[in-house]
Coordinates of C-alpha atoms and ligand atoms in Angstrom, one line a residue:
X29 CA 115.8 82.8 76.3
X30 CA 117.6 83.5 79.7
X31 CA 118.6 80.8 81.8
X32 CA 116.6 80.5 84.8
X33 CA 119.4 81.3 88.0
X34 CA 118.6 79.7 91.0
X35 CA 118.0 81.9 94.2
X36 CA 121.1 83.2 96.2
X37 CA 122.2 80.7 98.8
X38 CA 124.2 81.9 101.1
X39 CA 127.4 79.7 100.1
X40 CA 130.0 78.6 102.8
X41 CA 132.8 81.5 101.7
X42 CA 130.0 83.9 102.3
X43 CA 129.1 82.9 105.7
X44 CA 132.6 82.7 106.3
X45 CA 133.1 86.1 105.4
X46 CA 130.8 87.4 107.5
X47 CA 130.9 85.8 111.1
X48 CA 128.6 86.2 113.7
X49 CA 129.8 86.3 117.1
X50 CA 126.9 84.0 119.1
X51 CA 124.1 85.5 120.6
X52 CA 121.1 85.6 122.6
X53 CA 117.7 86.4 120.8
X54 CA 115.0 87.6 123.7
X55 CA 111.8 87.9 122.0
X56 CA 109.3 89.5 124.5
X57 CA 105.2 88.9 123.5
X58 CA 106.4 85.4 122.1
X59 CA 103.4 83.6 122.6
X60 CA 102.1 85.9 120.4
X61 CA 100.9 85.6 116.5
X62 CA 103.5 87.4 114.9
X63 CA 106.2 85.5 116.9
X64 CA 104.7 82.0 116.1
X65 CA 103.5 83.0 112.8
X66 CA 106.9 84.8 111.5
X67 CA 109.7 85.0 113.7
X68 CA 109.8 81.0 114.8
X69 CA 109.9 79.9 111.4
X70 CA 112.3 83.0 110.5
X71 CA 114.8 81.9 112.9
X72 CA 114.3 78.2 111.5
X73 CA 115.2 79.2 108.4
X74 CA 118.1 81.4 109.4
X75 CA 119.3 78.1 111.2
X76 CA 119.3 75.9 108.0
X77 CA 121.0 78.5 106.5
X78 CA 124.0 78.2 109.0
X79 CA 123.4 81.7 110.1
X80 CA 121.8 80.8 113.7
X81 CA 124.4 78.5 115.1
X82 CA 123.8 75.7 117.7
X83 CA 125.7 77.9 120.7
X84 CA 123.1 80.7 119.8
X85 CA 120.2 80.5 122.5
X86 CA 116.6 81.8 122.6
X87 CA 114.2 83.3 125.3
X88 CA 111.2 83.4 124.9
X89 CA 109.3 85.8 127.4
X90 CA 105.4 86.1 128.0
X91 CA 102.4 86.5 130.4
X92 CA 100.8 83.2 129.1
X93 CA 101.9 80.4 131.7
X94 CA 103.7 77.8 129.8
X95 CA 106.7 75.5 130.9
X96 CA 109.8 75.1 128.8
X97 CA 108.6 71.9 127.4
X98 CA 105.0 73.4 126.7
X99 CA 106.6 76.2 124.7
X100 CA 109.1 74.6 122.9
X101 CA 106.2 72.3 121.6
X102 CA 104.5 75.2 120.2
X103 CA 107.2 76.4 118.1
X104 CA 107.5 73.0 117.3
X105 CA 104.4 73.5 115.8
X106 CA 104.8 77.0 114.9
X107 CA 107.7 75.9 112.5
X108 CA 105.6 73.0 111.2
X109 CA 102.9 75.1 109.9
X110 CA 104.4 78.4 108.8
X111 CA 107.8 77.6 107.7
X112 CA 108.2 78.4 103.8
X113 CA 110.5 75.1 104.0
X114 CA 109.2 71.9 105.2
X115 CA 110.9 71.2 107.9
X116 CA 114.4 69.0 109.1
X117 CA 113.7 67.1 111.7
X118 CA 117.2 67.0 113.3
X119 CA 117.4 71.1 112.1
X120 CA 113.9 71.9 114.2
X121 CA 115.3 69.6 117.1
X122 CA 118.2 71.8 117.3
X123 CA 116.4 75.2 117.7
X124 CA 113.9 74.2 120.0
X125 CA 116.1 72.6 122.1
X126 CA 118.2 76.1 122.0
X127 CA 114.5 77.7 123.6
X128 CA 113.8 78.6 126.8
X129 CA 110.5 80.4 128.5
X130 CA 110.3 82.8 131.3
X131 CA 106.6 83.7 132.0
X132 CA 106.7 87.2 132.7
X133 CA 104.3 90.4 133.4
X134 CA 106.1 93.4 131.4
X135 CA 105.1 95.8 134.1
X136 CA 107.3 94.0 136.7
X137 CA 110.6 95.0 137.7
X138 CA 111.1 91.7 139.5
X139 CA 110.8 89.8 136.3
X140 CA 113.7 91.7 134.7
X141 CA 115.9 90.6 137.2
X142 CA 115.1 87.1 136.9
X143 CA 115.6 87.8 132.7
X144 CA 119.0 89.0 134.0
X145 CA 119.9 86.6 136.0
X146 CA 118.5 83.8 133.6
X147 CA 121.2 85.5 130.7
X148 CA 124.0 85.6 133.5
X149 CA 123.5 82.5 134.9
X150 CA 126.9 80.0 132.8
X151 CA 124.6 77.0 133.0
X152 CA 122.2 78.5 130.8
X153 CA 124.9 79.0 128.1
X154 CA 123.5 82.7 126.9
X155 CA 126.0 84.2 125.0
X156 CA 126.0 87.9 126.1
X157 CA 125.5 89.8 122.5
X158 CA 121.6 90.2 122.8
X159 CA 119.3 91.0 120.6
X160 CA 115.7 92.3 122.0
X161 CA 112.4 91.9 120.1
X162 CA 109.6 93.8 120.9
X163 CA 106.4 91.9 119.5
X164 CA 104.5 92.9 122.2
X165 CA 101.2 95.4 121.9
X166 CA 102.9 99.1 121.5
X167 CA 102.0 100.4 124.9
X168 CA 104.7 97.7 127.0
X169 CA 107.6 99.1 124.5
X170 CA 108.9 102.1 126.6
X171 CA 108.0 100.1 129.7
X172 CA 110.3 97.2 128.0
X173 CA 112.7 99.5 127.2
X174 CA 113.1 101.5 130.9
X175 CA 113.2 97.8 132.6
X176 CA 115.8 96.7 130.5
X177 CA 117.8 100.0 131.7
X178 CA 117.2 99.8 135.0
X179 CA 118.5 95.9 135.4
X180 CA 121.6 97.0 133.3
X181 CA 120.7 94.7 130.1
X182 CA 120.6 98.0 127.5
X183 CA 124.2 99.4 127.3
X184 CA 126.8 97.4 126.1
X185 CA 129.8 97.1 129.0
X186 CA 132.8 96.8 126.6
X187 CA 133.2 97.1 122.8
X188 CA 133.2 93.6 122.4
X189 CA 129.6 92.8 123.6
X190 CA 126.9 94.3 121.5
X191 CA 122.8 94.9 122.9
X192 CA 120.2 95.4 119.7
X193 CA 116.5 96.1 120.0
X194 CA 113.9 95.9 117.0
X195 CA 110.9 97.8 117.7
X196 CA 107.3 96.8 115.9
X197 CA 104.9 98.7 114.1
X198 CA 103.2 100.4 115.3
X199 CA 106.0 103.0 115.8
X200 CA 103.1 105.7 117.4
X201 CA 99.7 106.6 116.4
X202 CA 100.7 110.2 116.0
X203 CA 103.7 112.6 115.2
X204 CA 104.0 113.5 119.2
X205 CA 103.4 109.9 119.8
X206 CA 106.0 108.5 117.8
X207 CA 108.6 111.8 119.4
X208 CA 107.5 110.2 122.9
X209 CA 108.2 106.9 122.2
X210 CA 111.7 108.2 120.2
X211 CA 112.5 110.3 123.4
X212 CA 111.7 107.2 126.0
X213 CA 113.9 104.7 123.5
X214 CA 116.8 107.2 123.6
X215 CA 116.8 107.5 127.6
X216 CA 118.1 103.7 127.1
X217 CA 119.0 103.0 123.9
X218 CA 121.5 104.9 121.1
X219 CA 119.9 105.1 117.6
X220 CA 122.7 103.0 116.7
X221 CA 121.4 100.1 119.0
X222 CA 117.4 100.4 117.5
X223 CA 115.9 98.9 114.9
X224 CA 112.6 100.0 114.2
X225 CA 111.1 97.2 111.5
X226 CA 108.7 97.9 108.1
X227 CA 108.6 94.6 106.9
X228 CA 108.0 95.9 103.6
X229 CA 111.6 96.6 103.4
X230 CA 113.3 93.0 103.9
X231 CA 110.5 92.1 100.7
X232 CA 113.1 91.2 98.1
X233 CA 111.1 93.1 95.3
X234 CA 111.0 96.1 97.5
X235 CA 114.9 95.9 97.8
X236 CA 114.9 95.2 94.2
X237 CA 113.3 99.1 93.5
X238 CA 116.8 100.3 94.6
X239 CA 119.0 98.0 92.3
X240 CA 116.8 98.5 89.7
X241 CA 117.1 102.5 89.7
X242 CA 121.0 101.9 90.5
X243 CA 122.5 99.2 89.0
X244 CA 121.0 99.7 85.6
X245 CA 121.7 102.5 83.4
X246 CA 118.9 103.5 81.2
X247 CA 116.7 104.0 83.5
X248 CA 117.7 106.7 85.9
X249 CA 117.8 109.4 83.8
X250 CA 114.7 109.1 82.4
X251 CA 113.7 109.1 86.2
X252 CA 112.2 113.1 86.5
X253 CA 109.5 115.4 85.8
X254 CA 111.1 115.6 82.4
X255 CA 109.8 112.0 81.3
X256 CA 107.7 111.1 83.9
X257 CA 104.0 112.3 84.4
X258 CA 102.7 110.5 87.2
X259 CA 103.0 107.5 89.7
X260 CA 100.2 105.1 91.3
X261 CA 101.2 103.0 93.9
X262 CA 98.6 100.4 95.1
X263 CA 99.0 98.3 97.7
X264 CA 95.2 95.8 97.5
X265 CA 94.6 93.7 100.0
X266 CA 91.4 90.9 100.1
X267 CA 91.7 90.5 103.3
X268 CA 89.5 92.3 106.1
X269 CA 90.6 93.3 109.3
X270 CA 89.2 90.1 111.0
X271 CA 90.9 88.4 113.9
X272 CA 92.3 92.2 114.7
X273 CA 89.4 94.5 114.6
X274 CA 90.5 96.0 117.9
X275 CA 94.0 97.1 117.0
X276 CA 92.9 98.0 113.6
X277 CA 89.8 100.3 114.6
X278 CA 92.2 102.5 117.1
X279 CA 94.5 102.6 113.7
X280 CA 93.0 102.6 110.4
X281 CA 94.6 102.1 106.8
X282 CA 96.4 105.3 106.9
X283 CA 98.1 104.9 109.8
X284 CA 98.5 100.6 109.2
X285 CA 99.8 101.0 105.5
X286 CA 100.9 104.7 104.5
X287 CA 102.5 106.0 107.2
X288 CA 104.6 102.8 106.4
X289 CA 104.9 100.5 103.9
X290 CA 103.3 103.1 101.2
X291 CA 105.5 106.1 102.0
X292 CA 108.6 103.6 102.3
X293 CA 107.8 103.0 98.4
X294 CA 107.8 106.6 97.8
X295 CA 110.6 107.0 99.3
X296 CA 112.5 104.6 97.5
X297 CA 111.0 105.6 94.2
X298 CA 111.4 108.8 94.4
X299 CA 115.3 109.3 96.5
X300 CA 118.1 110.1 95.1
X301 CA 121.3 107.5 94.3
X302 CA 122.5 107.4 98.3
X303 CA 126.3 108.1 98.2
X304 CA 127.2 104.5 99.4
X305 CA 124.9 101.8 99.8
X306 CA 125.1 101.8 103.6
X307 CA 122.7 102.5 106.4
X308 CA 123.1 106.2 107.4
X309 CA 123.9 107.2 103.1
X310 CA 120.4 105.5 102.2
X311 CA 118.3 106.7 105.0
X312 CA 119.7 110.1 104.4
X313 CA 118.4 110.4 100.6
X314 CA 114.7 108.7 102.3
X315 CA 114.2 111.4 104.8
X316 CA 114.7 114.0 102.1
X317 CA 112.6 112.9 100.1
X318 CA 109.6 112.6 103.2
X319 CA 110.6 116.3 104.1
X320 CA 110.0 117.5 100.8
X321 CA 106.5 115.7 100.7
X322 CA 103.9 119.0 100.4
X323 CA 102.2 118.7 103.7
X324 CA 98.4 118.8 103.7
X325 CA 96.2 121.7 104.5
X326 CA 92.6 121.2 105.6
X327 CA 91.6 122.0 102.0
X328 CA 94.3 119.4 100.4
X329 CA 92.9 117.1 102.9
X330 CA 89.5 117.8 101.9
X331 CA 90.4 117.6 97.2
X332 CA 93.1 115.0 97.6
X333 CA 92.4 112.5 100.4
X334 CA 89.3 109.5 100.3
X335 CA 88.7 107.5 103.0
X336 CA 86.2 104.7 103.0
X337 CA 85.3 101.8 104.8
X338 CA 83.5 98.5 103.4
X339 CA 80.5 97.4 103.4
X340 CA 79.3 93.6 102.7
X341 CA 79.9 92.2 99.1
X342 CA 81.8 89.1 97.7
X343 CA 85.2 87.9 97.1
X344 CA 86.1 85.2 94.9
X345 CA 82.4 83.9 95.1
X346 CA 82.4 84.2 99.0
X347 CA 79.9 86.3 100.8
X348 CA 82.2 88.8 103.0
X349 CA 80.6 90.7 106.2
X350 CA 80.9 94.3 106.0
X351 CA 83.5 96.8 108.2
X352 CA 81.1 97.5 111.0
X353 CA 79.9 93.8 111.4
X354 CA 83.5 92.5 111.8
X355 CA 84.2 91.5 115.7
X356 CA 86.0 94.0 118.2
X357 CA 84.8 97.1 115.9
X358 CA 82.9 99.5 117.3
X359 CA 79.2 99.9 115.8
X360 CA 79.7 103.4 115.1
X361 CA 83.1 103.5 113.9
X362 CA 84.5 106.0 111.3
X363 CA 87.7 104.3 110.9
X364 CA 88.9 104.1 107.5
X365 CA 89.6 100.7 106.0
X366 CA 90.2 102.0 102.3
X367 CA 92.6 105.4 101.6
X368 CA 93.5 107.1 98.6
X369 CA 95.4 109.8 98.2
X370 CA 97.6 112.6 95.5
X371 CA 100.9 113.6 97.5
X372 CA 103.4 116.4 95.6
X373 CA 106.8 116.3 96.1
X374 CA 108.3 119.7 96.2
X375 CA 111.8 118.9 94.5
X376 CA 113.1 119.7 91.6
X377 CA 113.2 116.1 90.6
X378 CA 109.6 115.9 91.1
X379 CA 107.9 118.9 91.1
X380 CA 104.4 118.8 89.5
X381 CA 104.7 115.0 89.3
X382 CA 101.3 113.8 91.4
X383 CA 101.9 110.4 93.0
X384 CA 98.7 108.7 93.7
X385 CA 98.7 106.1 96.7
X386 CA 95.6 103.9 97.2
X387 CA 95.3 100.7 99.7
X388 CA 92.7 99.2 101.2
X389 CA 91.2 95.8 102.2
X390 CA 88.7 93.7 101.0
X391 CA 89.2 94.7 97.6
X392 CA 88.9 92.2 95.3
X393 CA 92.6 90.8 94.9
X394 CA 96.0 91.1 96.8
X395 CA 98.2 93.0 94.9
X396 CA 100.9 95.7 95.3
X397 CA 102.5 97.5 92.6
X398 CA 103.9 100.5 91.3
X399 CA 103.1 102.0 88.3
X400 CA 105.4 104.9 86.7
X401 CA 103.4 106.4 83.8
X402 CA 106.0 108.4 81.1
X403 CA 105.1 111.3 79.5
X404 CA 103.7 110.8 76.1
X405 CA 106.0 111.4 73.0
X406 CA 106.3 115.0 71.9
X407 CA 104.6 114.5 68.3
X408 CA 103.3 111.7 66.7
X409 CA 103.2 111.5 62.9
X410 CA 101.2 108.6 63.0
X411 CA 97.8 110.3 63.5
X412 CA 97.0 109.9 60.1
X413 CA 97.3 105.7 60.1
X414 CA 95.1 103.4 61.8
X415 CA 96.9 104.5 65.4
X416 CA 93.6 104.3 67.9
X417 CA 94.6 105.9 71.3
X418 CA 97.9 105.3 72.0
X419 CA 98.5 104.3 75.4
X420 CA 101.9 106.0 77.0
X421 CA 104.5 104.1 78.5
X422 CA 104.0 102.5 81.6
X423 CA 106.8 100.7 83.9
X424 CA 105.4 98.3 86.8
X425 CA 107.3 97.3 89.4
X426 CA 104.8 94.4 91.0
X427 CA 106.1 93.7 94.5
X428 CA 103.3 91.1 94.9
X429 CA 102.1 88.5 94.3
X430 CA 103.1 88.4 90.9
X431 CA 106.4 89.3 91.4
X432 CA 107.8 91.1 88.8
X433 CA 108.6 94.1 86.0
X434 CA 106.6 95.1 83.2
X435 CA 107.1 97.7 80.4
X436 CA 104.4 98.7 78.0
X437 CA 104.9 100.3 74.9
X438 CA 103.9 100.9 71.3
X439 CA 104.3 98.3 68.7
X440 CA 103.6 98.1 64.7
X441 CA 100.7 95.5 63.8
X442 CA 102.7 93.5 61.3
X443 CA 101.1 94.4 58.1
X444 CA 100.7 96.8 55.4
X445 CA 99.3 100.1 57.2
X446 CA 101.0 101.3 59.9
X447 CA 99.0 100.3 62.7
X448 CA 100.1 101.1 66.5
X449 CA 99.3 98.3 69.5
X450 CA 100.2 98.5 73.0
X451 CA 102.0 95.4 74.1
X452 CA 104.0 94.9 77.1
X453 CA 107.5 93.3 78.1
X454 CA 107.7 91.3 81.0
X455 CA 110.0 90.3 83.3
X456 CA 109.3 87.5 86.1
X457 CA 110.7 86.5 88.9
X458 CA 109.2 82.9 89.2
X459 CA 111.1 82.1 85.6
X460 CA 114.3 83.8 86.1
X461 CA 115.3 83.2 89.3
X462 CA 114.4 79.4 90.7
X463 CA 113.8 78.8 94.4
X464 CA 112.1 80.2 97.3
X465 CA 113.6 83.6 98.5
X466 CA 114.0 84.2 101.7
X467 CA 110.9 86.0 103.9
X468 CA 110.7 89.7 104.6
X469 CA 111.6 88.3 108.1
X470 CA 114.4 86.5 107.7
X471 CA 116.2 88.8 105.9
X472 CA 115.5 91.8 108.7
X473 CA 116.4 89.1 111.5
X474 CA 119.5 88.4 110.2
X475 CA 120.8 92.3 109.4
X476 CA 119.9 93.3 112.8
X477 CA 122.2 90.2 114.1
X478 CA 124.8 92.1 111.8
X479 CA 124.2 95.2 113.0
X480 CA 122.7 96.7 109.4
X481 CA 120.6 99.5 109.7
X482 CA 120.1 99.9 106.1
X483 CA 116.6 98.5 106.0
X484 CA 115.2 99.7 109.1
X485 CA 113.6 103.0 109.7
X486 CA 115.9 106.1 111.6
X487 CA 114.2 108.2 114.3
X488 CA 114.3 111.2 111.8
X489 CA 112.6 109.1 109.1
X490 CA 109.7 107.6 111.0
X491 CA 109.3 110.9 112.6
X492 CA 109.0 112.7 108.7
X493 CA 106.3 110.2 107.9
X494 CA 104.1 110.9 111.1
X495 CA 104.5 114.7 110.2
X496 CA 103.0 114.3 106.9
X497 CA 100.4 111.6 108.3
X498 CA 99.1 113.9 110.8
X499 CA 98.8 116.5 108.4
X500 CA 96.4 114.5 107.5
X501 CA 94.4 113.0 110.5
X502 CA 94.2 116.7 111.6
X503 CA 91.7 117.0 108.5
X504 CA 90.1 114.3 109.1
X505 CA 89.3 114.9 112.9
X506 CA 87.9 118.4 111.7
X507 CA 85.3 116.7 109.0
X508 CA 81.9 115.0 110.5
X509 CA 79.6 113.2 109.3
X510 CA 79.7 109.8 107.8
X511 CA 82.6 108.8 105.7
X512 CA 82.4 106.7 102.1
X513 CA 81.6 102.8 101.6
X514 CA 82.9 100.8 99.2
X515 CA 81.8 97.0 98.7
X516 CA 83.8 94.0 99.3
X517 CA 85.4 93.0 96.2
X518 CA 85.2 96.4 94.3
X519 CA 88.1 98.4 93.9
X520 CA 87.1 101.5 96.5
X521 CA 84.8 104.0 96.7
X522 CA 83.5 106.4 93.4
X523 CA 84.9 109.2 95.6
X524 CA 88.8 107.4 94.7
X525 CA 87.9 107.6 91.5
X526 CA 86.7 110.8 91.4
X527 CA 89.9 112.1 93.1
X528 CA 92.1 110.8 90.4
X529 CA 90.2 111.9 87.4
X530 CA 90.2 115.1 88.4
X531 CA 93.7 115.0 87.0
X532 CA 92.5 113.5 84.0
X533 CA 94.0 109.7 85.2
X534 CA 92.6 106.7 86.0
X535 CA 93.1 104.1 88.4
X536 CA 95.3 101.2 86.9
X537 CA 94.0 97.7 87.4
X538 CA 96.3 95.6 88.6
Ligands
BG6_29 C1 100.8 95.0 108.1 C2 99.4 95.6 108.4 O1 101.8 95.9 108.5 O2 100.9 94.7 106.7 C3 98.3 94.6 107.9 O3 99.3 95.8 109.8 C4 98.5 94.3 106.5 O4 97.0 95.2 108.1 C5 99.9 93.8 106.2 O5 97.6 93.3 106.1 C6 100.2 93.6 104.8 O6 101.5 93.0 104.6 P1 101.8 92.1 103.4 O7 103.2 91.7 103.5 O8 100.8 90.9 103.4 O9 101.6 93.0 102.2

């Protein structure tokens, strides 16, 4: 049996290795949910890891009127309840008393100047690297973003200071959305200084797709149309859209999951080895890969796209309301809560390989994973034993929850005949490596403070995947009429189903 290894810290060599000048984080819509819920107890984290030091200062801007102390006792809190460590006292002390509010209306010039004085002033100890958060609803980022030109806060005035801004989903609601918002980020900003975030892509397992396919040798080159027949990629959720109903019924599963996490995962699965593993090489091999995505036509959209939304049902015993009984949805809505979908990439890699891509919520268990079916082999001479239907070989890359790999192949039944089963061989991350890794956060917090754009998306990229999107929603927006239900707790719609057999496949369950 392996050993179990025990998660990557980062050890002090490594730190010292790579030093980070101090900074000062600004994290506008802070008295939001995502910053209480995920960046607080990020940057708590980074700070036990030594990464956030004690000269590095936080600012915390929002409309809600709080006073320093008020706010620093909410991320107090914040820390307390979402951290994935249990928290140091003397650790949490030290970042909150590194925090600082400024109660601000985004739309205000006046406000910026007061940020700027606030990061000018020496008593404040700011240190002038900055690095701007926009968790804030979409429509204040340009806003944000010309403000922050206008008080001189987005261009960097020698080479020793640097100015970063990450940028939320969602990155648009459209492909001329998403080119506006590009175009109004650029009038301030270089690409070089933005850092649009998928959080999908700090998930260590998601990392992981690209070490597997490159560090390992056996794999890649049974990585084509030659050997492979097709891919599912499912990304489950239990969840409904409660809590959120009004962002989410403006937006819609295809827009919330494929246009990002789901197409990242294709990208990744499908690129080519990048020629280094650095920001611009592996962004380079993504965009291809979303270019050479067929685009749909109002047919394709009509064969080989399912929308649905749920209905009421149950999930793990608990009576669930349906779609249009959630709060902040409107009673007529047609917004899609379920998706599923065949893309074609036209490559000679892939060509004729289908992927198949299905998420939705309120199914009945969270789970993503990726599933490359192999072809099946070429002959088999065992058709004459006691061989029922051999399954073909299947590799599963489970990003979550169940972390892990999975091959399934053929094995002998010990005994006299010759007798074929399908058994799998598992890998897990839980028992090989020990510890808890770091959150999708975390990780994307602390390569933006070293200015790595590896695992962000690039203008051209996110601009690829609206393309293809809206080559979608265009079909859509021309068909009427009610759309599918699906019940909580079943997996989607008979009309998913349908999609995928056509093909003569079935859905995997994960
Ligand atoms: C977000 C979506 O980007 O991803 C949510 O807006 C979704 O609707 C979430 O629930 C899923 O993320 P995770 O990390 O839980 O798979």
């Amino acid at each position: 049996m392996s050993k179990t290894i025990v998660a990557d810290q980062p050890t002090e060599t490594f730190r010292e290795q790579r030093r980070l000048d101090p900074f000062t984080v600004v994290i506008f819509g802070a008295a939001g949910d995502l910053a209480h819920r995920k960046l607080f107890p990020a940057l708590y984290n980074l700070m036990v890891d030594g990464w956030l030091t004690p000269e590095c200062r936080i600012l915390g801007v929002a409309r809600r009127p709080y006073s320093n102390l008020e706010f620093q006792a909410a991320v107090h809190q914040s820390v307390t309840l979402y951290s994935r460590r249990s928290p140091d006292p003397k650790v949490l002390d030290h970042l909150v008393s590194s925090i600082r509010y400024l109660e601000a209306d985004f739309n205000d010039a006046a406000q910026y100047a007061t940020l700027k004085a606030i990061l000018d002033n020496p008593e404040e100890r700011c240190p002038n690297n900055y690095l701007f958060y926009l968790a804030t609803p979409p429509s204040a980022y340009p806003v944000i973003a010309r403000h922050l030109g206008q008080v001189g806060l987005a261009r960097p005035y020698d080479t020793q200071q640097w100015i970063r801004i990450i940028v939320e989903k969602p990155f648009g609601h459209d492909l001329d959305s998403a080119v506006s918002l590009n175009g109004q980020l650029h009038q301030v900003f270089d690409e070089s200084q933005i850092y649009r975030i998928d959080h999908y892509l700090g998930k260590e397992t998601v990392q992981n797709i690209l070490v597997f396919r490159f560090a390992n040798g056996i794999f890649e080159p049974l990585w084509t149309r030659q050997y492979i027949d097709h891919v599912q990629i499912t990304v489950a959720e239990s969840l409904g859209v409660a809590g959120r109903g009004s962002y989410y019924d403006q937006a819609g599963a295809l827009r919330d999951m494929v246009q990002n996490h789901m197409l990242q995962l294709v990208s990744l699965i499908a690129m080519e080895p990048p020629v280094a593993f650095e920001a611009n090489a592996v962004r380079d091999e993504k965009v291809k890969v979303l270019r050479s995505i067929r685009p749909f036509t109002t047919r394709d959209v009509a064969d080989w796209t399912v929308r649905a939304q749920y209905e009421s049902g149950a999930i793990d015993g608990h009576e669930v309301p349906g779609y249009l009984d959630e709060s902040d949805i409107a009673s007529d809505s047609r917004t899609e809560s379920y998706v599923a979908l065949r893309l074609l990439i036209d490559n000679w890699r892939w060509a004729g390989v289908p992927f198949y891509l299905r998420t939705g919520k309120r199914l009945p268990k969270r789970a993503t994973e990726i599933a490359i079916q192999f072809k099946t082999a070429p002959h088999l001479f065992f058709q004459q034993t006691e061989t029922p239907e051999l399954a073909p070989n299947l590799l599963t890359l489970k990003i979550q929850p169940d972390e892990g790999i999975s091959l399934r192949f053929g094995a002998k039944v010990p005994g006299p005949a010759i007798k074929v089963r399908t058994v799998n061989m598992e890998f897990l991350y839980g028992t090989s490596f020990a510890g808890t890794p770091p959150e999708a956060y975390e990780r994307l917090l602390l390569d933006a403070m070293f200015g790595d754009s590896t695992l962000f998306t690039r203008k051209d990229e996110v601009e690829a995947a609206w393309a293809l999107v809206s080559s979608i929603l265009r079909g859509w927006q021309r068909a009427r009429g009610p759309i599918p239900t699906y019940a909580s707790g079943s997996w989607g719609p008979e009309e998913a189903d349908a999609l995928i057999e056509r093909d003569g496949f079935h859905w995997r369950r994960p």
